[in-house]
Coordinates of C-alpha atoms and ligand atoms in Angstrom, one line a residue:
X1 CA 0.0 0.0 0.0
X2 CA 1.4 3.4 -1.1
X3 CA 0.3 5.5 2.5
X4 CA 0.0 9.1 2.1
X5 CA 2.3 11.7 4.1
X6 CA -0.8 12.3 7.0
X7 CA -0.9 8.4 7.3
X8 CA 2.6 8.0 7.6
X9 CA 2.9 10.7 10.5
X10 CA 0.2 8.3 12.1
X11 CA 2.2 5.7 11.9
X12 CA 5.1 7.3 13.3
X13 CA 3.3 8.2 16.1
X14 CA 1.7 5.1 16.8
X15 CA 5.1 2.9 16.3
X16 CA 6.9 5.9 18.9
X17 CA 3.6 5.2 21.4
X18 CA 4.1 1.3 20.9
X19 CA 7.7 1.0 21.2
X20 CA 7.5 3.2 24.6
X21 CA 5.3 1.0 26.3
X22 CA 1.8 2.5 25.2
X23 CA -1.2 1.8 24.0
X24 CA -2.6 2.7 20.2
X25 CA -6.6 2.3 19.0
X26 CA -5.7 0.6 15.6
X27 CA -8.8 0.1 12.9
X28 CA -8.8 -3.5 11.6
X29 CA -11.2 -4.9 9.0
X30 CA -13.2 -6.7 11.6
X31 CA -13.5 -4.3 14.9
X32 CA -11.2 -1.7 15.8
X33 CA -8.4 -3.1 18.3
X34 CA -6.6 -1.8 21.6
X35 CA -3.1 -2.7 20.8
X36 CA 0.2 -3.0 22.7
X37 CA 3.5 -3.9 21.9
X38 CA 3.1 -8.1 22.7
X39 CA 6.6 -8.4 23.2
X40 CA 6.4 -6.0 26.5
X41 CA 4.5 -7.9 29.1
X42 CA 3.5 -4.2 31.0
X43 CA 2.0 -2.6 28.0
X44 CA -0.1 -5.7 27.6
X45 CA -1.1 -5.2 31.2
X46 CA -2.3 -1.7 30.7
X47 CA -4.6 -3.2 28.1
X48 CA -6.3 -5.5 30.6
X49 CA -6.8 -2.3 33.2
X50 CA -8.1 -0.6 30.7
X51 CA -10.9 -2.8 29.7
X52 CA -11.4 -3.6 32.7
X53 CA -10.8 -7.7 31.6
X54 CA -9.9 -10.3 33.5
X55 CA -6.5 -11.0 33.6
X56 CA -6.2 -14.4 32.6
X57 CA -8.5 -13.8 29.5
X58 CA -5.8 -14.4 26.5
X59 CA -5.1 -11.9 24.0
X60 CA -4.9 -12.3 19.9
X61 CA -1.8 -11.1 18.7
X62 CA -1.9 -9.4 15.0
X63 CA 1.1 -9.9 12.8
X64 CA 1.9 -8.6 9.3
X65 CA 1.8 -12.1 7.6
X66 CA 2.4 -16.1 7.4
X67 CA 5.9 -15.2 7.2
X68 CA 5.5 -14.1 11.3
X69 CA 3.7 -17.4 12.4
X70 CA 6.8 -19.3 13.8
X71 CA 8.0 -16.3 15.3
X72 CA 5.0 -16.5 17.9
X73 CA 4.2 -20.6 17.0
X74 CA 5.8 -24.0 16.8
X75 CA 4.7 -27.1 16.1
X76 CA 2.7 -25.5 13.5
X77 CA 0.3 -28.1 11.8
X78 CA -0.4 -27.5 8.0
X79 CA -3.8 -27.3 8.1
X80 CA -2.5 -23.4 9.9
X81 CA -0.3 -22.8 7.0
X82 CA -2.9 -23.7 4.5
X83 CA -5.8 -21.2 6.3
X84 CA -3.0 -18.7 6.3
X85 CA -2.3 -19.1 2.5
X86 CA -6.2 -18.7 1.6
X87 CA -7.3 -16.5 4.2
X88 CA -4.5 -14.4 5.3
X89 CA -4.5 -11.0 5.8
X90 CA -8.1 -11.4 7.0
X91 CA -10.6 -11.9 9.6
X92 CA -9.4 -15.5 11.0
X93 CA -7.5 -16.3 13.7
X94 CA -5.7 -19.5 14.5
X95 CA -5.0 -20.9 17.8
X96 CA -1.5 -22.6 17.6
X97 CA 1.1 -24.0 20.4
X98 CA 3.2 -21.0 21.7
X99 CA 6.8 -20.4 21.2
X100 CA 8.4 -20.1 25.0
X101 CA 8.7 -16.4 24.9
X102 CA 5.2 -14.9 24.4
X103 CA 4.3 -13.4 27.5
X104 CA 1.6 -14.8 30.2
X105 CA 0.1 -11.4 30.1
X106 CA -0.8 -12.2 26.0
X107 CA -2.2 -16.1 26.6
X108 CA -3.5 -15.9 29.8
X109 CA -1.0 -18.4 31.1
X110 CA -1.9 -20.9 28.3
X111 CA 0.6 -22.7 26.7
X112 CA -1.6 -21.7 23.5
X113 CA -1.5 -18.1 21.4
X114 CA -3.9 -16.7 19.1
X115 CA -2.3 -15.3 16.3
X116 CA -4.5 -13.3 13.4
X117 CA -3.1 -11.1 10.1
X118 CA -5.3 -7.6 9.5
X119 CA -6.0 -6.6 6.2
X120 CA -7.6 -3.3 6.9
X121 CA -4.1 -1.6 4.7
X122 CA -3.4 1.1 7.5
X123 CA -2.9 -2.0 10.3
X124 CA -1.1 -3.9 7.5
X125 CA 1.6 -1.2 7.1
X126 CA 1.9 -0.7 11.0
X127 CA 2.4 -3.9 11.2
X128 CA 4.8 -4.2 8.9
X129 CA 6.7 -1.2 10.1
X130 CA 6.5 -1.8 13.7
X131 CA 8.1 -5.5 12.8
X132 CA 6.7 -7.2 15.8
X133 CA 3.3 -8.2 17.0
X134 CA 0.2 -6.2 18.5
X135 CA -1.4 -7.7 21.2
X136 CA -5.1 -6.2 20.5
X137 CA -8.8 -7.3 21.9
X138 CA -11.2 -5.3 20.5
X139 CA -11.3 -2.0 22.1
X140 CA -13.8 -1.5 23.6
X141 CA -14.5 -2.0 27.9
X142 CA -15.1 -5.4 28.8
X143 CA -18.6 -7.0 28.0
X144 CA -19.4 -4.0 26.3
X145 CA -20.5 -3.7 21.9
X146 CA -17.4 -3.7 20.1
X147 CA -16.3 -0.5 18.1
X148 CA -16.5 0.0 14.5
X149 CA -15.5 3.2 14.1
X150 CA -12.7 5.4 15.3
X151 CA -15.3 7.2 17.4
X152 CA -16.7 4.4 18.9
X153 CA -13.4 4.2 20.3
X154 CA -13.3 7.1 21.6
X155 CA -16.5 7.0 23.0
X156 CA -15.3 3.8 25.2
X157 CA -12.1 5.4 26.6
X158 CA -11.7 9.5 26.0
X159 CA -8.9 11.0 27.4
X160 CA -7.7 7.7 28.7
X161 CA -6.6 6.8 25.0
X162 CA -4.8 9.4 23.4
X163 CA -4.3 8.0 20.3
X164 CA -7.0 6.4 18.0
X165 CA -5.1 5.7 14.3
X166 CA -8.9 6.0 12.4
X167 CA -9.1 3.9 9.5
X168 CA -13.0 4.4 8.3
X169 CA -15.9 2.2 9.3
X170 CA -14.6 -1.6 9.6
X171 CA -15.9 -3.6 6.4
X172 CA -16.2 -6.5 7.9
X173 CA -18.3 -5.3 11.6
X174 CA -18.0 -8.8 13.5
X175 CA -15.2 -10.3 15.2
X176 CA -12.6 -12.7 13.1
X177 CA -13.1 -16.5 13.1
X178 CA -11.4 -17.9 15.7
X179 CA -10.1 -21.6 14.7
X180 CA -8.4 -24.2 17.2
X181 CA -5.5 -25.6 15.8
X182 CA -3.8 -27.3 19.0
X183 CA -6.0 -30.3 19.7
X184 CA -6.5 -33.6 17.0
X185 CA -9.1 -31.9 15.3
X186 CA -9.9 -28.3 14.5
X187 CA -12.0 -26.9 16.3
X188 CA -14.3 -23.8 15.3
X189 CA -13.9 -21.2 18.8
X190 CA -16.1 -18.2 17.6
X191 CA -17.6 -18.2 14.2
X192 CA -16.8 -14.4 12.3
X193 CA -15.8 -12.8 9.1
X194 CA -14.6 -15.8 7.2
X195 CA -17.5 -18.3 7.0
X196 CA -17.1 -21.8 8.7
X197 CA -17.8 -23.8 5.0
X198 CA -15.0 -21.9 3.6
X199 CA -12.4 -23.4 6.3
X200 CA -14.1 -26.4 5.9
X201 CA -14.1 -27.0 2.3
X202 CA -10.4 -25.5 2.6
X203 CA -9.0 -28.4 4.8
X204 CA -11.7 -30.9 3.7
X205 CA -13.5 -31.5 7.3
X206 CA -15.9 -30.8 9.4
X207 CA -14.9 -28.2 12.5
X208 CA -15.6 -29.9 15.7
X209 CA -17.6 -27.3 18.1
X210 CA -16.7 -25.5 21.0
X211 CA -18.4 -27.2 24.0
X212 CA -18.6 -25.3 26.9
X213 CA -17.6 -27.8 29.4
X214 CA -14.2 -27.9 27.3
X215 CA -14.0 -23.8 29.0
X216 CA -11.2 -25.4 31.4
X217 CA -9.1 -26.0 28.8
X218 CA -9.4 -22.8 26.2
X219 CA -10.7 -19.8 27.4
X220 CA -12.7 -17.7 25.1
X221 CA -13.9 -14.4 26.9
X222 CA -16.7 -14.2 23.7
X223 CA -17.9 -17.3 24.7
X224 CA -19.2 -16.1 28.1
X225 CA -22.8 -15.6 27.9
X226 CA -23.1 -11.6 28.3
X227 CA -20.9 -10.3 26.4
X228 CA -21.2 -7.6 23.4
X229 CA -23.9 -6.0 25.1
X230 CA -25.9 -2.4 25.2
X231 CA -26.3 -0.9 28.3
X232 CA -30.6 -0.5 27.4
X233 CA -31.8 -4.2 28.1
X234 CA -31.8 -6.3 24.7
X235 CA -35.1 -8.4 23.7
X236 CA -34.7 -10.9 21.0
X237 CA -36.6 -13.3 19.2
X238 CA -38.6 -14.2 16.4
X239 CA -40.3 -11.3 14.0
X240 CA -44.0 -12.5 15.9
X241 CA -42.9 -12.6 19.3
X242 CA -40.5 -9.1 19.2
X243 CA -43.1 -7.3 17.3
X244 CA -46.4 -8.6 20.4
X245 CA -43.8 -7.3 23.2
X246 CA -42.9 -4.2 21.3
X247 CA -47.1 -3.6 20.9
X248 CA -47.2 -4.5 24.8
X249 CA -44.1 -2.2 25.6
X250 CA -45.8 0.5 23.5
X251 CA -49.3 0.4 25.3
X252 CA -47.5 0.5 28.5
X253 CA -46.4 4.0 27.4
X254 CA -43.2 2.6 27.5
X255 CA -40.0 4.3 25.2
X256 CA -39.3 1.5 23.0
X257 CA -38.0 0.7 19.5
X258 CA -38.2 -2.2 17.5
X259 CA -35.1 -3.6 15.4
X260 CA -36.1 -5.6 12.3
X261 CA -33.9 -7.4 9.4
X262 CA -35.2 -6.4 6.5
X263 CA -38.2 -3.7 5.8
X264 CA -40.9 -5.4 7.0
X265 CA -45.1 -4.9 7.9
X266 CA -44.9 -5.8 11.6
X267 CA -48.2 -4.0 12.3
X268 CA -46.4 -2.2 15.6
X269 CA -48.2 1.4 15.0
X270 CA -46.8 4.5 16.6
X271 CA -43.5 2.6 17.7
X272 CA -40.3 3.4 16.8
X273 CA -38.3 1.1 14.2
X274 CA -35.0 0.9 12.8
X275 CA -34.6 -1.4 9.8
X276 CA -31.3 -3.1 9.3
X277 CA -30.1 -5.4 6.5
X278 CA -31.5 -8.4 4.9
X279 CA -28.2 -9.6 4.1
X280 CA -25.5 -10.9 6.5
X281 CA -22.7 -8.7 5.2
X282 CA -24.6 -5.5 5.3
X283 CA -25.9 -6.5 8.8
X284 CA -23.1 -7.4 10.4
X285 CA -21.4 -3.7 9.2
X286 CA -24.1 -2.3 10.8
X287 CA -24.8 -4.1 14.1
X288 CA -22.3 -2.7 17.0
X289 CA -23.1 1.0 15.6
X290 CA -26.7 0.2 15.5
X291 CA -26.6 -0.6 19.3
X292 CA -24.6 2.0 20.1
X293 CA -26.4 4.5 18.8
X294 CA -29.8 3.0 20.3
X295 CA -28.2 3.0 23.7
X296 CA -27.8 6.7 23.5
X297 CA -31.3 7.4 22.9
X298 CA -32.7 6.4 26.0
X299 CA -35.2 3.8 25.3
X300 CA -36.7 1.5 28.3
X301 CA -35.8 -1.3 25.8
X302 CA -34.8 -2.2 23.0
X303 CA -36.7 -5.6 20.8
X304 CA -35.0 -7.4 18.1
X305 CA -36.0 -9.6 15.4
X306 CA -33.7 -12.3 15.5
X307 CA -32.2 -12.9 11.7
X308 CA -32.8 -16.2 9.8
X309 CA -30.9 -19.0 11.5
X310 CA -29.1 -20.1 8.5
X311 CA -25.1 -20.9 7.9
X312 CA -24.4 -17.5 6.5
X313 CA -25.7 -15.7 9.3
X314 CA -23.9 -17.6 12.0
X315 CA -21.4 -14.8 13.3
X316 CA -24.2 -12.3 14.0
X317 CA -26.2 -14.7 15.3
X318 CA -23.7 -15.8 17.8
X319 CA -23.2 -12.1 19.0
X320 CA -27.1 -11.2 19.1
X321 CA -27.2 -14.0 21.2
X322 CA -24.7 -13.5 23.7
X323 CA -25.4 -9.6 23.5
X324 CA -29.1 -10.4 24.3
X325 CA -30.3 -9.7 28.1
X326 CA -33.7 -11.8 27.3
X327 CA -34.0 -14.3 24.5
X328 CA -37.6 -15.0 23.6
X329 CA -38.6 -18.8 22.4
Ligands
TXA401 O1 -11.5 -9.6 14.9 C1 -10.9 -9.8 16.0 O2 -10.5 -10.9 16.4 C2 -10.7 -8.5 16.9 C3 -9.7 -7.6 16.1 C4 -9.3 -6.4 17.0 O3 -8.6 -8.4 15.7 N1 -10.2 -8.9 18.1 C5 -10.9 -9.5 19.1 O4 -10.3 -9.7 20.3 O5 -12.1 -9.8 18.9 P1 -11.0 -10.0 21.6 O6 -9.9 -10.1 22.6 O7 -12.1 -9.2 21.9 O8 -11.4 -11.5 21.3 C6 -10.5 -12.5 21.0 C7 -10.9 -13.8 21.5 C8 -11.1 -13.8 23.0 O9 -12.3 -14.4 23.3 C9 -9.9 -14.6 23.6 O10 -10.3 -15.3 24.7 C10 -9.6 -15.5 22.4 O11 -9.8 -14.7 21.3 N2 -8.3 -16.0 22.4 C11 -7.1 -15.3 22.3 N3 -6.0 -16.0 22.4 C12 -6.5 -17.3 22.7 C13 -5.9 -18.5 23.0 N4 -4.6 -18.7 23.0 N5 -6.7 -19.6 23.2 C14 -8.0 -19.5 23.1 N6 -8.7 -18.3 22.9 C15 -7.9 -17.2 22.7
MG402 MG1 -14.0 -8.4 22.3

């Protein structure tokens, strides 16, 4: 990527604020990131106080390419190399065997590291200028909707964050797919931007599931249950039963607003509605700013109509569900 003179001072900046121990808001293609140097066990600490996140939740470190992998990895299987090769720079992220040197502070004491190539172009050239890796959640406070925008960021952590690199909207507005490359068979961790077939077709198998009994062993903070969520309390379900609580809200005199997928006739008079995509890839770029935006209108609730429950919809369906405070049947 050829970066222009203004990008290039952001760089700078952000490489000076890395290498010194701090902490850079860095747009990716997926959600926008909180990123520290991951060699420096202390900056990756500041992350964690920050978000207020547990400590012994493990962090994804970004890297510029496959070239990078056995710098963070060993025992690298192909099947990592081959998802690499097809979906690298991207939104996947492969769980591998650490090398000795990544820092507790980045895998939560695992003997495991989560290691993912951006290809948002301004987090591609840091990366490639800075050299090493970024440890980076999403950045946003912990449980909270993940930011897609610059300003989202800020809006999470003002003054506290000096320096937000703003790369746009984020194309791809849910989370990367997090893959398991560590036990006999791959496992799928959190479904996201690249679709589950595609790895599967890729590597010619079936992805095993998380389970959540198997939490002991990989911790995934997205897997816990409330997570992702608005601070106005969430009501999803199907198109019938959203739109009878929304009339019921409404006659109650209550401030509420009801979320569809798609235009629809939901026969909800007087209420307000905000219509999102019909399509996955639309939806998910509008989702976290969606809620966001809701939250700072003050309604009593908000109700959602839960999207089809089809394969390409699996990512967003994942996060309305664990962003959800009541799921209707
Ligand atoms: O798209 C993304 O993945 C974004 C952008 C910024 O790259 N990052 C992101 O990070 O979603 P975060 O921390 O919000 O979610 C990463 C998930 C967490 O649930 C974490 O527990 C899991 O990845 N994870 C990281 N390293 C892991 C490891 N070694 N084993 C198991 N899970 C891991
Ligand atoms: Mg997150």
């Amino acid at each position: 990527m050829s970066v222009t003179a203004a990008q290039q001072t952001l760089i700078d900046n952000a490489i000076a604020q890395l290498r010194a121990g701090g902490l850079v808001g860095i747009p990716t293609e997926t959600v926008y990131g909180l990123a520290a140097d991951a060699d420096n066990p202390q900056a990756v600490r500041s992350i964690f106080e920050l978000k207020g996140r547990p400590a012994d939740h493990p962090v994804i470190v970004h890297i510029a390419g496959a070239a990078q992998l056995s710098d963070w990895a060993q025992d690298i299987p192909d099947a990592a190399f081959k998802l690499a090769e097809a979906f690298w720079p991207g939104p996947l992220t492969l769980i591998l065997q650490r090398q000795p040197h990544v820092p507790d502070a980045v895998t939560g004491g695992q003997d495991t590291v989560g290691l993912r190539a951006p290809s948002h172009s301004l987090a591609h050239e840091l990366l490639k200028q800075f050299g090493g890796g970024l440890a980076a959640p999403s950045a946003n406070r912990f449980g909270h909707v993940s930011p897609t925008t610059a300003q989202h960021v800020r809006d999470e952590f003002g003054d506290a964050l000096p320096l937000v690199l703003d790369g746009g909207p984020c194309e791809v507005g849910v989370e990367s797919t997090i893959v398991g490359l560590v036990s006999e068979h791959p496992t799928l961790l959190r479904p996201g931007g690249v679709p589950r077939e595609a790895i599967e077709s890729l590597l010619g198998l079936t992805l095993e599931h998380h389970q959540k009994s198997d939490s002991a062993k990989v911790r995934v903070s997205g897997l816990l249950d409330s997570h992702y969520s608005p601070r106005t309390p969430l009501i999803t379900g199907p198109a019938a039963a959203v739109d009878n609580e929304a009339y019921l809200a409404f006659e109650r005199g209550e401030r509420a607003v009801l979320v569809t997928c798609g235009p629809r006739d939901h026969g909800v008079c007087g209420i307000d509605v905000l219509t999102l995509a019909a399509e996955p890839e639309g939806y998910a770029r509008q989702i976290y700013d969606a809620l966001r935006q809701l939250d700072r209108q003050g309604y009593q609730h908000i109700y959602l109509e839960l999207p089809p429950h089809t394969a390409a919809w699996l990512a967003v369906q994942d996060r309305l569900h664990r962003a959800a405070h009541v799921r209707l049947g």
